[in-house]
Amino acid sequence: MNTFKLITTLALLTLCSYSFGQFGGLIKKPKKPNITTTKNKSSKKTTTSNSSQSSPVESNRNKDGTPKYNPDDATYKAYSKARENIKFAKSIMEGIEWKQNREKAQKDAAKYLAKAKEGLDILNQQPSEQNQNYLKEFNETYTTLNTTCSSETAAFNKRETFEKNIKSYESWIRYGNKSEDAGIDFSYQGFYKEIENYKKELPEAFDKSSNVQAIFKNLDDYFKNRVYKEVTKAEEEADIIIEAMYKKQLWEGHENYKIEAASYLKRFNQILTRIPSKDKLQDETTAIALRNKITKETSMLKEFIDSGQLEAAIKQRQQERIDAVRLNPKGMSNSTYEKMALDRTFSDGKQILRAVIVSSDWQVVKNALDLPKHKSLWYSIAVKDKDGVCYKASGELRKDYEGGGKYGAPKFLFSEIDTEMNCKNIHK
């Protein structure tokens, strides 16, 4: 019995052992609990703290060495100012405006370069920036731009000065203007010297300036040819005046200058102003001779005027003309009509001394429809004013047409004073 139990027990054990070998992998093993001791936690914290302490401080520069953006940092401000203004200046000098509007472009570029230099001066004084590559590049670019701008500005200004001076010579010859602030020698020598200096200092600019070439061609011809034609023309005018002033008037028998000395003197002075000055003439021979000729005549005329001879001659001529005045020839006599004229009175004190009827008969005056308006007789009248001066005048005796072939009563109409006459000649 005991033997049977023993055999049975062994069989069961063998069977259990076999089953675990076949299926034991399917049974999860329980996890081993993760136990962290206080010592380990302390060690972890220490490691973290050490890692934080060894981290590098954040840099205030970009990878290329330029200052990082910081609007409150003086170094960044100087860097930004230098960078932006160099960029603006370079853009202008490489742009189309540099060719089309050089004067404005140069002023703008110079302004930006001046601002760039302000920033560079600050950066160059800071030890932290002195060895930075960006600053070296800035300095090199600024120097190149500033040198180019300065040299081209100087050349431009020099060209502008040459062209301004040459235009001043043109204005001098064309209009007689001499600008006091021009600071140039207004003479043919000064002009040719200015041209030679322009050719020598800026030959390319001189050759390309069509305006300067045109002015040079014009003034070169003037100084070599046209100026001498002006002298010839002035000489011809002077000769005409000299001939006229010594010519005697057929009806009065004296030289013209004795009455018109002042007029001839004025005309001579006008010619003198038109004779080219010596600073326009390489050969003054003809001009000097002409001035001497005119001076001789003007001296005589001045003496004639200043001595009172002109005034006396004018008075004599005026009196001769007054003495020559006569009333017109009589056309008819009619004491009644003549008395009508003599009886005319004037509010200003004039008095009719003699009335001569110059018409031989009545003259009918008609309107546009060929109908009579009136008929008239014409007078030549001698009048004396309240100061005793006599004048020749004219008048009309008129009869208005009344229709049916009839005219009204005659009435005298005083017309106007013609000229002064000698009272002694009223009845001649």
Short mmCIF file of C-alpha atoms in Angstrom, two decimals:
data_model
loop_
_atom_site.label_atom_id
_atom_site.label_comp_id
_atom_site.label_asym_id
_atom_site.label_seq_id
_atom_site.Cartn_x
_atom_site.Cartn_y
_atom_site.Cartn_z
CA MET A 1 0.00 0.00 0.00
CA ASN A 2 2.77 2.26 0.92
CA THR A 3 4.64 1.18 -2.17
CA PHE A 4 1.63 2.21 -4.38
CA LYS A 5 1.49 5.76 -2.87
CA LEU A 6 5.16 6.23 -3.44
CA ILE A 7 4.93 5.27 -7.11
CA THR A 8 1.92 7.54 -7.61
CA THR A 9 3.65 10.53 -6.00
CA LEU A 10 6.72 10.14 -8.21
CA ALA A 11 4.55 9.98 -11.32
CA LEU A 12 2.78 13.25 -10.44
CA LEU A 13 6.04 15.07 -9.76
CA THR A 14 7.43 13.94 -13.09
CA LEU A 15 4.32 15.18 -14.90
CA CYS A 16 4.42 18.64 -13.22
CA SER A 17 8.04 19.08 -14.07
CA TYR A 18 7.37 18.38 -17.75
CA SER A 19 4.45 20.84 -17.92
CA PHE A 20 6.49 23.73 -16.52
CA GLY A 21 9.20 23.12 -19.08
CA GLN A 22 6.70 23.39 -21.89
CA PHE A 23 4.61 26.35 -20.71
CA GLY A 24 6.65 28.18 -18.13
CA GLY A 25 7.69 30.98 -20.70
CA LEU A 26 4.09 32.05 -20.97
CA ILE A 27 3.93 33.08 -17.39
CA LYS A 28 5.02 36.64 -16.66
CA LYS A 29 7.53 37.09 -14.03
CA PRO A 30 6.71 39.77 -11.51
CA LYS A 31 8.74 43.04 -11.87
CA LYS A 32 11.36 43.79 -9.41
CA PRO A 33 10.49 47.01 -7.59
CA ASN A 34 12.62 50.14 -8.48
CA ILE A 35 14.02 51.29 -5.22
CA THR A 36 15.95 54.62 -5.23
CA THR A 37 17.90 55.47 -2.23
CA THR A 38 18.39 58.98 -0.82
CA LYS A 39 22.06 58.85 -1.77
CA ASN A 40 21.20 58.38 -5.47
CA LYS A 41 18.80 61.38 -5.55
CA SER A 42 21.38 63.61 -4.02
CA SER A 43 23.91 62.47 -6.58
CA LYS A 44 21.51 63.28 -9.47
CA LYS A 45 20.88 66.81 -8.22
CA THR A 46 24.55 67.46 -7.92
CA THR A 47 25.10 66.35 -11.50
CA THR A 48 22.38 68.66 -12.78
CA SER A 49 23.76 71.59 -10.84
CA ASN A 50 27.25 71.03 -12.18
CA SER A 51 25.92 70.86 -15.76
CA SER A 52 24.19 74.24 -15.35
CA GLN A 53 27.29 75.90 -13.98
CA SER A 54 29.48 74.75 -16.88
CA SER A 55 27.12 76.17 -19.67
CA PRO A 56 28.90 79.10 -21.69
CA VAL A 57 27.67 82.79 -21.36
CA GLU A 58 25.58 84.00 -24.40
CA SER A 59 27.73 86.13 -26.88
CA ASN A 60 26.79 89.71 -27.96
CA ARG A 61 28.18 89.13 -31.48
CA ASN A 62 26.88 87.44 -34.57
CA LYS A 63 28.88 84.60 -36.13
CA ASP A 64 30.59 87.07 -38.52
CA GLY A 65 31.79 89.19 -35.60
CA THR A 66 29.32 92.05 -36.09
CA PRO A 67 27.47 93.35 -33.02
CA LYS A 68 24.11 91.75 -32.36
CA TYR A 69 21.02 93.89 -32.59
CA ASN A 70 20.62 95.97 -29.48
CA PRO A 71 19.16 99.47 -29.97
CA ASP A 72 20.39 100.49 -26.51
CA ASP A 73 24.00 99.49 -27.09
CA ALA A 74 26.37 102.32 -28.17
CA THR A 75 28.56 99.91 -30.14
CA TYR A 76 25.62 98.53 -32.08
CA LYS A 77 24.39 102.07 -32.80
CA ALA A 78 27.77 103.10 -34.20
CA TYR A 79 27.96 99.86 -36.22
CA SER A 80 24.44 100.37 -37.62
CA LYS A 81 25.15 104.02 -38.49
CA ALA A 82 28.37 103.16 -40.31
CA ARG A 83 26.85 100.17 -42.13
CA GLU A 84 23.69 101.92 -43.34
CA ASN A 85 25.35 105.12 -44.50
CA ILE A 86 28.13 103.28 -46.33
CA LYS A 87 25.42 101.26 -48.06
CA PHE A 88 23.50 104.41 -49.04
CA ALA A 89 26.61 106.17 -50.32
CA LYS A 90 27.65 103.13 -52.36
CA SER A 91 24.16 102.79 -53.81
CA ILE A 92 24.22 106.41 -54.98
CA MET A 93 27.71 106.23 -56.47
CA GLU A 94 26.90 103.04 -58.37
CA GLY A 95 23.44 104.18 -59.42
CA ILE A 96 22.11 106.01 -62.48
CA GLU A 97 21.82 109.32 -60.61
CA TRP A 98 25.63 109.51 -60.40
CA LYS A 99 25.64 109.92 -64.18
CA GLN A 100 22.47 111.86 -64.78
CA ASN A 101 22.51 114.33 -61.88
CA ARG A 102 26.09 114.36 -60.67
CA GLU A 103 25.89 117.51 -58.61
CA LYS A 104 23.00 116.31 -56.45
CA ALA A 105 24.35 112.75 -56.25
CA GLN A 106 27.74 113.95 -55.04
CA LYS A 107 26.15 116.09 -52.35
CA ASP A 108 24.01 113.17 -51.16
CA ALA A 109 26.93 110.71 -51.21
CA ALA A 110 29.16 113.13 -49.30
CA LYS A 111 26.40 113.55 -46.69
CA TYR A 112 26.08 109.79 -46.16
CA LEU A 113 29.86 109.31 -46.05
CA ALA A 114 30.15 112.02 -43.39
CA LYS A 115 27.57 110.20 -41.26
CA ALA A 116 29.33 106.88 -41.87
CA LYS A 117 32.59 108.38 -40.63
CA GLU A 118 30.90 109.43 -37.39
CA GLY A 119 30.04 105.79 -36.71
CA LEU A 120 33.46 104.53 -37.80
CA ASP A 121 35.25 106.99 -35.51
CA ILE A 122 33.41 105.52 -32.53
CA LEU A 123 34.11 101.92 -33.55
CA ASN A 124 37.79 102.55 -34.31
CA GLN A 125 38.28 103.91 -30.79
CA GLN A 126 36.88 100.80 -29.09
CA PRO A 127 39.53 98.11 -28.35
CA SER A 128 36.84 95.41 -28.54
CA GLU A 129 36.09 96.33 -32.19
CA GLN A 130 39.49 97.31 -33.56
CA ASN A 131 40.48 93.80 -34.67
CA GLN A 132 37.10 92.76 -36.02
CA ASN A 133 37.00 91.85 -39.71
CA TYR A 134 33.77 93.73 -40.33
CA LEU A 135 35.35 96.97 -39.14
CA LYS A 136 38.34 96.43 -41.39
CA GLU A 137 35.98 95.96 -44.35
CA PHE A 138 33.99 99.05 -43.36
CA ASN A 139 37.15 101.17 -43.19
CA GLU A 140 38.40 99.94 -46.55
CA THR A 141 35.03 100.49 -48.25
CA TYR A 142 34.64 103.93 -46.71
CA THR A 143 38.15 104.97 -47.79
CA THR A 144 37.53 103.80 -51.35
CA LEU A 145 34.15 105.52 -51.61
CA ASN A 146 35.34 108.73 -49.97
CA THR A 147 38.41 108.94 -52.21
CA THR A 148 36.33 108.38 -55.32
CA CYS A 149 33.64 110.83 -54.22
CA SER A 150 36.18 113.50 -53.29
CA SER A 151 38.21 113.19 -56.47
CA GLU A 152 35.19 113.08 -58.76
CA THR A 153 33.53 115.93 -56.88
CA ALA A 154 36.69 118.00 -57.25
CA ALA A 155 36.80 117.22 -60.97
CA PHE A 156 33.12 117.99 -61.33
CA ASN A 157 33.45 121.28 -59.46
CA LYS A 158 36.46 122.20 -61.56
CA ARG A 159 34.55 121.43 -64.75
CA GLU A 160 31.58 123.46 -63.51
CA THR A 161 33.89 126.38 -62.75
CA PHE A 162 35.47 126.25 -66.20
CA GLU A 163 32.08 126.13 -67.91
CA LYS A 164 30.69 128.92 -65.72
CA ASN A 165 33.68 131.12 -66.54
CA ILE A 166 33.40 130.43 -70.25
CA LYS A 167 29.69 131.33 -70.14
CA SER A 168 30.66 134.56 -68.38
CA TYR A 169 32.92 135.42 -71.34
CA GLU A 170 30.02 134.73 -73.69
CA SER A 171 27.73 137.03 -71.65
CA TRP A 172 30.43 139.71 -71.70
CA ILE A 173 30.71 139.64 -75.49
CA ARG A 174 27.00 139.25 -76.18
CA TYR A 175 25.47 141.59 -73.58
CA GLY A 176 28.40 143.54 -72.18
CA ASN A 177 27.94 141.98 -68.73
CA LYS A 178 30.95 141.67 -66.44
CA SER A 179 30.11 139.72 -63.32
CA GLU A 180 32.10 141.18 -60.45
CA ASP A 181 32.09 137.92 -58.49
CA ALA A 182 33.31 135.87 -61.44
CA GLY A 183 36.95 136.51 -60.52
CA ILE A 184 38.17 136.18 -64.10
CA ASP A 185 40.15 138.34 -66.52
CA PHE A 186 37.62 139.78 -68.94
CA SER A 187 39.87 140.07 -71.98
CA TYR A 188 40.66 138.05 -75.07
CA GLN A 189 43.86 136.93 -73.31
CA GLY A 190 41.86 135.77 -70.29
CA PHE A 191 39.43 133.87 -72.50
CA TYR A 192 42.10 131.93 -74.38
CA LYS A 193 43.95 131.20 -71.13
CA GLU A 194 40.74 129.79 -69.61
CA ILE A 195 40.26 127.57 -72.66
CA GLU A 196 43.85 126.31 -72.52
CA ASN A 197 43.59 125.52 -68.80
CA TYR A 198 40.35 123.60 -69.39
CA LYS A 199 41.95 121.59 -72.18
CA LYS A 200 45.02 120.86 -70.07
CA GLU A 201 43.32 119.91 -66.80
CA LEU A 202 40.17 118.18 -68.07
CA PRO A 203 40.80 117.29 -71.73
CA GLU A 204 38.09 114.62 -71.94
CA ALA A 205 35.44 116.86 -70.36
CA PHE A 206 36.43 119.72 -72.67
CA ASP A 207 36.10 117.56 -75.78
CA LYS A 208 32.73 116.15 -74.68
CA SER A 209 31.13 119.48 -73.71
CA SER A 210 29.15 120.51 -76.79
CA ASN A 211 28.12 123.75 -75.10
CA VAL A 212 31.71 124.79 -74.41
CA GLN A 213 32.74 123.81 -77.92
CA ALA A 214 29.98 126.01 -79.37
CA ILE A 215 30.93 128.98 -77.17
CA PHE A 216 34.61 128.57 -77.98
CA LYS A 217 33.92 128.46 -81.71
CA ASN A 218 31.71 131.55 -81.49
CA LEU A 219 34.08 133.66 -79.36
CA ASP A 220 37.17 132.54 -81.24
CA ASP A 221 35.55 133.86 -84.43
CA TYR A 222 34.56 137.05 -82.63
CA PHE A 223 38.05 137.84 -81.35
CA LYS A 224 39.64 137.04 -84.69
CA ASN A 225 37.08 138.50 -87.12
CA ARG A 226 33.80 140.02 -85.98
CA VAL A 227 35.29 142.43 -83.47
CA TYR A 228 37.16 144.21 -86.29
CA LYS A 229 33.95 144.46 -88.30
CA GLU A 230 32.45 146.32 -85.35
CA VAL A 231 35.31 148.84 -85.55
CA THR A 232 34.76 149.27 -89.29
CA LYS A 233 31.02 149.80 -88.86
CA ALA A 234 31.61 152.40 -86.13
CA GLU A 235 34.07 154.22 -88.36
CA GLU A 236 31.55 154.35 -91.21
CA GLU A 237 28.89 155.81 -88.88
CA ALA A 238 31.31 158.44 -87.60
CA ASP A 239 32.22 159.52 -91.12
CA ILE A 240 28.55 159.96 -92.02
CA ILE A 241 27.97 162.17 -88.95
CA ILE A 242 31.07 164.27 -89.63
CA GLU A 243 29.99 164.89 -93.21
CA ALA A 244 26.46 165.85 -92.14
CA MET A 245 27.48 168.20 -89.33
CA TYR A 246 29.64 170.37 -91.60
CA LYS A 247 27.12 170.47 -94.41
CA LYS A 248 25.46 173.88 -94.87
CA GLN A 249 21.68 174.21 -94.95
CA LEU A 250 20.67 175.59 -98.30
CA TRP A 251 17.86 177.81 -96.97
CA GLU A 252 19.72 179.21 -93.98
CA GLY A 253 23.37 179.10 -95.04
CA HIS A 254 25.07 177.76 -91.88
CA GLU A 255 26.57 174.38 -90.92
CA ASN A 256 24.19 171.92 -89.35
CA TYR A 257 26.24 171.50 -86.18
CA LYS A 258 25.66 175.17 -85.26
CA ILE A 259 22.05 174.35 -84.53
CA GLU A 260 22.27 170.61 -83.75
CA ALA A 261 25.57 170.45 -81.86
CA ALA A 262 24.02 168.68 -78.87
CA SER A 263 22.45 166.03 -81.11
CA TYR A 264 25.73 165.34 -82.93
CA LEU A 265 27.62 165.15 -79.64
CA LYS A 266 25.16 162.55 -78.35
CA ARG A 267 25.51 160.46 -81.52
CA PHE A 268 29.31 160.56 -81.31
CA ASN A 269 29.20 159.41 -77.70
CA GLN A 270 26.96 156.52 -78.68
CA ILE A 271 29.49 155.45 -81.32
CA LEU A 272 32.31 155.63 -78.77
CA THR A 273 30.51 153.13 -76.56
CA ARG A 274 30.22 150.74 -79.50
CA ILE A 275 33.90 150.79 -80.39
CA PRO A 276 35.35 147.55 -78.95
CA SER A 277 37.57 148.12 -75.94
CA LYS A 278 41.26 147.25 -76.00
CA ASP A 279 40.68 144.06 -73.96
CA LYS A 280 38.80 142.68 -77.00
CA LEU A 281 41.34 143.68 -79.64
CA GLN A 282 44.61 142.01 -80.44
CA ASP A 283 45.24 144.86 -82.93
CA GLU A 284 44.06 148.27 -81.68
CA THR A 285 45.41 150.40 -84.53
CA THR A 286 42.12 151.19 -86.29
CA ALA A 287 40.16 151.56 -83.06
CA ILE A 288 42.65 154.05 -81.61
CA ALA A 289 42.60 156.13 -84.80
CA LEU A 290 38.80 156.18 -84.76
CA ARG A 291 38.62 157.28 -81.13
CA ASN A 292 41.05 160.10 -81.87
CA LYS A 293 38.97 161.24 -84.84
CA ILE A 294 35.75 161.27 -82.81
CA THR A 295 37.45 162.94 -79.84
CA LYS A 296 38.55 165.80 -82.08
CA GLU A 297 34.96 166.44 -83.21
CA THR A 298 33.40 166.02 -79.76
CA SER A 299 35.92 168.46 -78.27
CA MET A 300 34.91 171.08 -80.85
CA LEU A 301 31.20 170.48 -80.20
CA LYS A 302 31.64 170.72 -76.42
CA GLU A 303 33.49 174.01 -76.79
CA PHE A 304 30.76 175.33 -79.11
CA ILE A 305 28.09 174.39 -76.56
CA ASP A 306 29.93 175.47 -73.41
CA SER A 307 30.86 178.87 -74.86
CA GLY A 308 27.18 179.74 -75.39
CA GLN A 309 27.49 179.81 -79.16
CA LEU A 310 24.94 177.04 -79.56
CA GLU A 311 22.36 178.81 -77.44
CA ALA A 312 22.90 182.07 -79.35
CA ALA A 313 22.68 180.29 -82.69
CA ILE A 314 19.44 178.56 -81.69
CA LYS A 315 17.88 181.83 -80.56
CA GLN A 316 18.97 183.52 -83.76
CA ARG A 317 17.50 180.74 -85.86
CA GLN A 318 14.24 180.81 -83.93
CA GLN A 319 13.98 184.56 -84.40
CA GLU A 320 14.74 184.20 -88.08
CA ARG A 321 11.92 181.74 -88.39
CA ILE A 322 9.55 183.99 -86.44
CA ASP A 323 10.52 186.94 -88.58
CA ALA A 324 9.83 184.93 -91.71
CA VAL A 325 6.19 184.20 -90.79
CA ARG A 326 3.54 186.12 -92.77
CA LEU A 327 -0.23 185.93 -93.07
CA ASN A 328 -1.47 184.05 -96.12
CA PRO A 329 -2.28 186.00 -99.31
CA LYS A 330 -5.72 187.64 -99.52
CA GLY A 331 -8.36 185.84 -101.60
CA MET A 332 -11.07 188.44 -101.36
CA SER A 333 -11.97 191.65 -99.47
CA ASN A 334 -15.10 192.16 -97.41
CA SER A 335 -14.96 194.72 -94.65
CA THR A 336 -18.09 193.34 -92.98
CA TYR A 337 -16.72 189.81 -92.78
CA GLU A 338 -13.30 191.08 -91.73
CA LYS A 339 -14.88 193.13 -88.94
CA MET A 340 -16.76 190.06 -87.68
CA ALA A 341 -13.38 188.42 -87.08
CA LEU A 342 -11.83 191.51 -85.51
CA ASP A 343 -14.74 191.86 -83.09
CA ARG A 344 -14.20 188.37 -81.67
CA THR A 345 -13.18 188.50 -77.99
CA PHE A 346 -11.39 185.92 -75.82
CA SER A 347 -11.56 185.21 -72.13
CA ASP A 348 -7.79 184.77 -71.84
CA GLY A 349 -7.04 188.27 -73.18
CA LYS A 350 -6.13 187.42 -76.77
CA GLN A 351 -6.94 190.01 -79.45
CA ILE A 352 -7.27 189.62 -83.20
CA LEU A 353 -5.22 192.38 -84.86
CA ARG A 354 -5.78 191.51 -88.50
CA ALA A 355 -7.99 189.12 -90.46
CA VAL A 356 -7.31 188.23 -94.09
CA ILE A 357 -9.94 186.30 -96.04
CA VAL A 358 -7.93 183.77 -98.02
CA SER A 359 -10.93 182.19 -99.78
CA SER A 360 -11.90 183.70 -103.12
CA ASP A 361 -15.51 182.45 -102.74
CA TRP A 362 -17.74 180.47 -100.43
CA GLN A 363 -16.95 176.77 -100.18
CA VAL A 364 -19.96 174.45 -99.76
CA VAL A 365 -19.42 171.55 -97.36
CA LYS A 366 -21.70 168.53 -97.90
CA ASN A 367 -22.60 165.44 -95.87
CA ALA A 368 -22.35 161.77 -96.86
CA LEU A 369 -25.65 162.04 -98.78
CA ASP A 370 -24.24 164.88 -100.85
CA LEU A 371 -26.55 167.37 -99.19
CA PRO A 372 -25.25 170.80 -98.10
CA LYS A 373 -24.30 171.21 -94.44
CA HIS A 374 -22.86 174.71 -94.57
CA LYS A 375 -20.62 176.96 -96.60
CA SER A 376 -17.43 178.64 -95.37
CA LEU A 377 -14.86 181.34 -95.95
CA TRP A 378 -11.35 180.80 -94.48
CA TYR A 379 -9.20 183.38 -92.72
CA SER A 380 -5.52 183.90 -92.00
CA ILE A 381 -5.45 185.77 -88.69
CA ALA A 382 -2.89 187.68 -86.63
CA VAL A 383 -3.42 187.36 -82.85
CA LYS A 384 -1.65 189.02 -79.92
CA ASP A 385 -1.81 187.44 -76.45
CA LYS A 386 -1.91 189.32 -73.13
CA ASP A 387 1.90 189.18 -72.94
CA GLY A 388 2.26 191.00 -76.25
CA VAL A 389 3.41 187.95 -78.25
CA CYS A 390 1.95 187.70 -81.73
CA TYR A 391 0.86 184.54 -83.48
CA LYS A 392 -0.41 183.48 -86.83
CA ALA A 393 -3.77 181.71 -86.52
CA SER A 394 -6.71 180.56 -88.64
CA GLY A 395 -10.49 181.03 -88.59
CA GLU A 396 -13.70 180.35 -90.46
CA LEU A 397 -16.82 182.30 -91.38
CA ARG A 398 -19.69 179.83 -91.65
CA LYS A 399 -23.30 179.89 -92.92
CA ASP A 400 -25.34 176.83 -91.93
CA TYR A 401 -27.68 175.35 -94.55
CA GLU A 402 -31.35 175.77 -93.61
CA GLY A 403 -32.94 173.95 -96.53
CA GLY A 404 -34.66 175.05 -99.72
CA GLY A 405 -31.44 176.47 -101.06
CA LYS A 406 -31.19 178.95 -98.18
CA TYR A 407 -28.33 179.51 -95.70
CA GLY A 408 -28.46 181.21 -92.34
CA ALA A 409 -26.58 184.29 -91.11
CA PRO A 410 -22.78 184.11 -91.07
CA LYS A 411 -20.93 183.44 -87.81
CA PHE A 412 -17.19 183.65 -87.13
CA LEU A 413 -15.35 180.58 -85.70
CA PHE A 414 -11.82 180.87 -84.38
CA SER A 415 -9.88 177.72 -85.25
CA GLU A 416 -6.37 177.53 -83.72
CA ILE A 417 -2.98 179.21 -83.39
CA ASP A 418 -0.45 178.02 -85.94
CA THR A 419 2.90 179.58 -85.02
CA GLU A 420 4.56 182.63 -83.48
CA MET A 421 5.22 185.64 -85.70
CA ASN A 422 6.83 189.06 -85.41
CA CYS A 423 4.24 191.70 -84.49
CA LYS A 424 6.00 194.05 -86.90
CA ASN A 425 5.17 191.78 -89.77
CA ILE A 426 1.41 191.56 -89.23
CA HIS A 427 0.64 193.92 -92.12
CA LYS A 428 3.38 192.70 -94.44
#
